[in-house]
Coordinates of N, CA and C in Angstrom, one line a residue:
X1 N 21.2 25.1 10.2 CA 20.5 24.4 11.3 C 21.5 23.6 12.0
X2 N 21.6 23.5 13.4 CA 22.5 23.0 14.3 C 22.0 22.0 14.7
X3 N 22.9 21.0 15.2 CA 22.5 19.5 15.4 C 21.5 19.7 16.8
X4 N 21.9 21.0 17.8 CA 21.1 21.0 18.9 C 19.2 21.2 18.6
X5 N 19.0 21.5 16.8 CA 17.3 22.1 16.5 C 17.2 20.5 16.2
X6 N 18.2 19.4 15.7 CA 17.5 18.6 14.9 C 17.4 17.3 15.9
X7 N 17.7 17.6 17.5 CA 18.4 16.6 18.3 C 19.5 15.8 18.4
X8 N 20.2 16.1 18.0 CA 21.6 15.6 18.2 C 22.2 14.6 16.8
X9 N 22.1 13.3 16.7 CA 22.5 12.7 15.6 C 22.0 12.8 14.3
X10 N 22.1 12.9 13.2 CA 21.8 13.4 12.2 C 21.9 12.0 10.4
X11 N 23.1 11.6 11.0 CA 23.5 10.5 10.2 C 24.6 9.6 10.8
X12 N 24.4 8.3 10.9 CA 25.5 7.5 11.1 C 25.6 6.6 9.9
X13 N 27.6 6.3 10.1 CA 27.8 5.6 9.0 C 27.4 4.3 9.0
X14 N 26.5 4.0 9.8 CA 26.4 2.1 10.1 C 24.8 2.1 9.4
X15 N 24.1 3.3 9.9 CA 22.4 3.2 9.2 C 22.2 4.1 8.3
X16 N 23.0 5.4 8.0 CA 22.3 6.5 7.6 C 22.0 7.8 8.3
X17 N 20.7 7.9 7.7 CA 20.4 9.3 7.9 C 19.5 8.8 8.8
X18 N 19.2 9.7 10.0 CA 19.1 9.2 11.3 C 17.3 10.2 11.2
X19 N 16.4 9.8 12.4 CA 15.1 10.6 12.4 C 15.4 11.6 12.9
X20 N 15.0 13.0 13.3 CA 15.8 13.4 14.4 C 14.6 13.6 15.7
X21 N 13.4 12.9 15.4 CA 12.3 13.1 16.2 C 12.6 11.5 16.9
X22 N 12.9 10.4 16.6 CA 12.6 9.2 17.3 C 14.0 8.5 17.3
X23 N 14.8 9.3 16.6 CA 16.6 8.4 16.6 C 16.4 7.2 15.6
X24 N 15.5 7.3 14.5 CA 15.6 5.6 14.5 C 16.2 5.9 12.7
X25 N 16.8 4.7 12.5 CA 17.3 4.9 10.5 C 15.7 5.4 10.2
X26 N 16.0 6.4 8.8 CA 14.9 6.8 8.5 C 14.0 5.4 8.0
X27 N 14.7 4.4 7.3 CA 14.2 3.2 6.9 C 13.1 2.8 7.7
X28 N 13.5 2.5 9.4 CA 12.7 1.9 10.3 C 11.7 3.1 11.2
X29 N 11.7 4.4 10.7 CA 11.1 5.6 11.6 C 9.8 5.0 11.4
X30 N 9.1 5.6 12.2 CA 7.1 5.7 11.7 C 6.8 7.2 12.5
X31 N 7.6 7.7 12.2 CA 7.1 8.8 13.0 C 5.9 9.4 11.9
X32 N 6.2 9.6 10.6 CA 5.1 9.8 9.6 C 3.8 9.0 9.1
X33 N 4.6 8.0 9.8 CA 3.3 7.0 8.9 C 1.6 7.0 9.3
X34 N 1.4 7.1 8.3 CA -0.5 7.0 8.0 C -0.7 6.0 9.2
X35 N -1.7 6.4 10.1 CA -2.7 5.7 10.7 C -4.2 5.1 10.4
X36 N -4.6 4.2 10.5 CA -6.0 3.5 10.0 C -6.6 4.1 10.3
X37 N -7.5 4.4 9.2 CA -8.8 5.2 9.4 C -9.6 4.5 10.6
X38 N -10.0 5.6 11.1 CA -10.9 4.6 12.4 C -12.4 4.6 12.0
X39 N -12.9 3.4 12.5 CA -14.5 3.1 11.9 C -15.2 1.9 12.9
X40 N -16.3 1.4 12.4 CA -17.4 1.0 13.5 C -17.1 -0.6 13.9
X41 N -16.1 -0.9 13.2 CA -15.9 -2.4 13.7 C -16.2 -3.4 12.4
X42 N -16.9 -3.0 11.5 CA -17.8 -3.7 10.4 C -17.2 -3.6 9.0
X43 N -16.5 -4.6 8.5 CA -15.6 -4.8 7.4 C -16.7 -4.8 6.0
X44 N -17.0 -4.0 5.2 CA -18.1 -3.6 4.0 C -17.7 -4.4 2.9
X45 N -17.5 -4.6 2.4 CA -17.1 -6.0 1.4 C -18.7 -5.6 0.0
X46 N -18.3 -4.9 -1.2 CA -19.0 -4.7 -2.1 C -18.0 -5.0 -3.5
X47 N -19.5 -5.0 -4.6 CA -19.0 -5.1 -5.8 C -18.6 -4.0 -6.5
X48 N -17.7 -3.4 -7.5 CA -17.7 -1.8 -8.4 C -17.7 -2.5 -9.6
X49 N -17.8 -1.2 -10.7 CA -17.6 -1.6 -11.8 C -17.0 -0.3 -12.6
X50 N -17.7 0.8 -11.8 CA -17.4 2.3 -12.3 C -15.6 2.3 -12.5
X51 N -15.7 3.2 -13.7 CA -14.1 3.9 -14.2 C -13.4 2.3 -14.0
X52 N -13.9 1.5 -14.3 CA -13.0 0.0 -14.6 C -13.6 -0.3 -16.2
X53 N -14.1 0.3 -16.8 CA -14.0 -0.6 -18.0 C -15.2 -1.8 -18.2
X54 N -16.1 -1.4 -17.4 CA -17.0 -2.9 -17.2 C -16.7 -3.8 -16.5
X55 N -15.5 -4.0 -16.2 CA -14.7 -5.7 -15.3 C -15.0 -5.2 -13.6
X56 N -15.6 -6.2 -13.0 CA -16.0 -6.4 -11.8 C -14.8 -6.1 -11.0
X57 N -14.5 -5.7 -10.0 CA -14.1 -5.4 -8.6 C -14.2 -5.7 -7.5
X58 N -14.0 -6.7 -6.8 CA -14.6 -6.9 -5.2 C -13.6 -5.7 -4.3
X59 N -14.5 -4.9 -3.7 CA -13.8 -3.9 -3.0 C -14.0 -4.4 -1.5
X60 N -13.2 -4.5 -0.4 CA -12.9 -4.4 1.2 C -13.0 -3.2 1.8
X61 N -13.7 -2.6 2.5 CA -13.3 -1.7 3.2 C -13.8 -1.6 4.6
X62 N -13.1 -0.5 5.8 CA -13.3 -0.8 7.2 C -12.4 -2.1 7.7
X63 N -11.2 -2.8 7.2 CA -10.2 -3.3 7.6 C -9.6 -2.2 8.8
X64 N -9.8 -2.5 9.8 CA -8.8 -1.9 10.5 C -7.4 -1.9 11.1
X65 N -6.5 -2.0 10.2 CA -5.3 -3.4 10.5 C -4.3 -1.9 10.0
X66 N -3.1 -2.2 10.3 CA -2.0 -1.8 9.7 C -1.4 -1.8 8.8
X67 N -0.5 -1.2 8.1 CA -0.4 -1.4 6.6 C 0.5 -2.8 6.4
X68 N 1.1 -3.3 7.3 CA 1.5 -4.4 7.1 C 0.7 -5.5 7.3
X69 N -0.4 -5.5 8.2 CA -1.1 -6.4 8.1 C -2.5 -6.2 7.3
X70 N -2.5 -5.1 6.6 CA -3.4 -5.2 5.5 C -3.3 -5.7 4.2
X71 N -1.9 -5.8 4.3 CA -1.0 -6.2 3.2 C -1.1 -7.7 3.4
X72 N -1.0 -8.1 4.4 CA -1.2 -10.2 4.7 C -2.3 -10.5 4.5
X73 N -3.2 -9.7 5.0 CA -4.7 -10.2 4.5 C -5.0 -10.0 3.2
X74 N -4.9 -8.7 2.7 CA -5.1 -8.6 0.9 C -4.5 -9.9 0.4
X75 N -3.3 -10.5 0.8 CA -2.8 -11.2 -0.1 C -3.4 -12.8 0.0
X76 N -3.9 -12.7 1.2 CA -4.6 -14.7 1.9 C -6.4 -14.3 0.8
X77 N -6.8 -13.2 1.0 CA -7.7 -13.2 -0.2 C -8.0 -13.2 -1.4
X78 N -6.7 -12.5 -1.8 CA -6.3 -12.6 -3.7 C -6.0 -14.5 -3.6
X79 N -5.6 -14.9 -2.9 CA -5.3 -16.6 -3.0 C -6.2 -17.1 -2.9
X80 N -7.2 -17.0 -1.9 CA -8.5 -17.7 -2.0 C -9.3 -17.5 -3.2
X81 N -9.4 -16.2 -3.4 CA -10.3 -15.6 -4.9 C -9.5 -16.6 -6.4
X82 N -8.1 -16.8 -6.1 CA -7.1 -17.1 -7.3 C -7.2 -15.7 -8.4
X83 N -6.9 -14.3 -7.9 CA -7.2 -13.7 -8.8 C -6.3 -12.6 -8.1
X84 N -5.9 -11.0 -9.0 CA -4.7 -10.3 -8.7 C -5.6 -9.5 -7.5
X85 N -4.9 -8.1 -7.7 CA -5.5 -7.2 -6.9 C -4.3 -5.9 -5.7
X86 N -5.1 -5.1 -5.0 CA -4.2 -4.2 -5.0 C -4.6 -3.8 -3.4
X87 N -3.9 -2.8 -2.6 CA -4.4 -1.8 -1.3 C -4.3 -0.5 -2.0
X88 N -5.4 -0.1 -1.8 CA -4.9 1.7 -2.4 C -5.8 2.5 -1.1
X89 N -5.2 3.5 -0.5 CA -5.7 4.1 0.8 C -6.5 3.2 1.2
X90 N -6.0 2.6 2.1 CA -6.9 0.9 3.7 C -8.0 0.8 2.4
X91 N -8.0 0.3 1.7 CA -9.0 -0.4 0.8 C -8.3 -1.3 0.2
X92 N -8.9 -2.8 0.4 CA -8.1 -3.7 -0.5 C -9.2 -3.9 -1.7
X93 N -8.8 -4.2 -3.0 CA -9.4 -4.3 -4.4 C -8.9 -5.4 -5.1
X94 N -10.3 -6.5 -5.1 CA -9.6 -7.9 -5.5 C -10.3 -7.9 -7.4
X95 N -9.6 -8.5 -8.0 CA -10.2 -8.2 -9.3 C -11.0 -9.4 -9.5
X96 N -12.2 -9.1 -10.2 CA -13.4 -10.1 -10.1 C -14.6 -9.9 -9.1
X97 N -15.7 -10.7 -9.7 CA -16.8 -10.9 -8.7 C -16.4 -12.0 -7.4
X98 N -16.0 -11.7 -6.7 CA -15.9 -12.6 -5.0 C -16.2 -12.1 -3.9
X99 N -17.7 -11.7 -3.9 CA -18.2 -10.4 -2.9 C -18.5 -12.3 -1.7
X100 N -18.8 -13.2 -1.8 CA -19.4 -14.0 -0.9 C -18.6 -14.8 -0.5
X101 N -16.8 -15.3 -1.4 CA -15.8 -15.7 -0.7 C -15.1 -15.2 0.2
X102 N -15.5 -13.5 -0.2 CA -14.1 -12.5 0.6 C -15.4 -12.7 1.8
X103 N -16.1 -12.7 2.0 CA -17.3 -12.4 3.6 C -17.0 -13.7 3.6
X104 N -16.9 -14.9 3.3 CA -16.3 -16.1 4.2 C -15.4 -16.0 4.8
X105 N -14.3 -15.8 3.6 CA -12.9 -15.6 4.4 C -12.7 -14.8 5.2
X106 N -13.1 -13.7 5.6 CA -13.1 -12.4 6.7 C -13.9 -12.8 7.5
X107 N -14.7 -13.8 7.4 CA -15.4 -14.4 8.7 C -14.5 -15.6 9.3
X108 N -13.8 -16.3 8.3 CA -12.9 -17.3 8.9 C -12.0 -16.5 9.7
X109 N -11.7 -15.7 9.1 CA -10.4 -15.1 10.0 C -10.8 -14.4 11.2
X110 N -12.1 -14.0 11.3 CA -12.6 -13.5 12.4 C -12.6 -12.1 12.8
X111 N -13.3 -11.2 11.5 CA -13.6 -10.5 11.1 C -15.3 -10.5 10.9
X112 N -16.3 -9.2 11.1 CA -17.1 -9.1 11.1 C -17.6 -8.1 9.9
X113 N -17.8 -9.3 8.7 CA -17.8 -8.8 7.7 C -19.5 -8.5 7.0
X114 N -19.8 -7.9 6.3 CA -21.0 -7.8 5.4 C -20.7 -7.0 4.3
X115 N -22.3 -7.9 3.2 CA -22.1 -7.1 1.8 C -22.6 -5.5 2.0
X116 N -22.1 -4.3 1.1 CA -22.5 -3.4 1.1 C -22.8 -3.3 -0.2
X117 N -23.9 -2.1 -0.7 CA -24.2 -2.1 -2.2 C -25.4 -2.6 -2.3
X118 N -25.5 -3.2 -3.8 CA -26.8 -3.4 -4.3 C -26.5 -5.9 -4.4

């Protein structure tokens, strides 16, 4: 393959190995990166229990934010909760029952949140 199929730079010694679709260090590309699921505006905030073992779950979902700022918010609601938790595909998963803190806190922040479920 010739540098003319891949766009011209390929690696420099200051960044690396270069995109060959946007020029940028592969580090900082996004040319691949996952996009948020798109959805109605309405942040679903429920409880699980399934394939955990019996231990409660507060599950998020319909965050429409970017992985970096899904990642800020998961983390300002594991603090409020005081409890661990994770993002796994735009779903944040706080461990515990906090289905009525996390719908405050997503209302503080100014999100339009409701419980989903039972």
């Amino acid at each position: 393959m010739g540098r003319e199929k891949t766009g011209g730079l390929v690696y420099s010694t200051e960044h690396g190995r270069m995109c060959p679709e946007c020029r940028q260090p592969e580090a900082q590309c996004r040319c691949n990166a996952p996009a948020a699921p798109a959805g109605d505006g309405v942040v679903r905030v429920s409880r699980e229990t399934k394939g955990r073992g019996g231990k409660a779950v507060t599950v998020v979902k319909g965050l429409q934010l970017a992985a970096e700022e899904l990642a800020k918010v998961g983390k300002q609601l594991r603090a409020r909760c005081g409890s661990g938790g994770t993002v796994k595909d735009w779903t944040l998963e706080i461990q515990g029952d906090h289905v009525e803190i996390v719908i405050a806190e997503l209302a503080r922040l100014g999100f339009k949140a409701k419980r989903a479920g039972g």
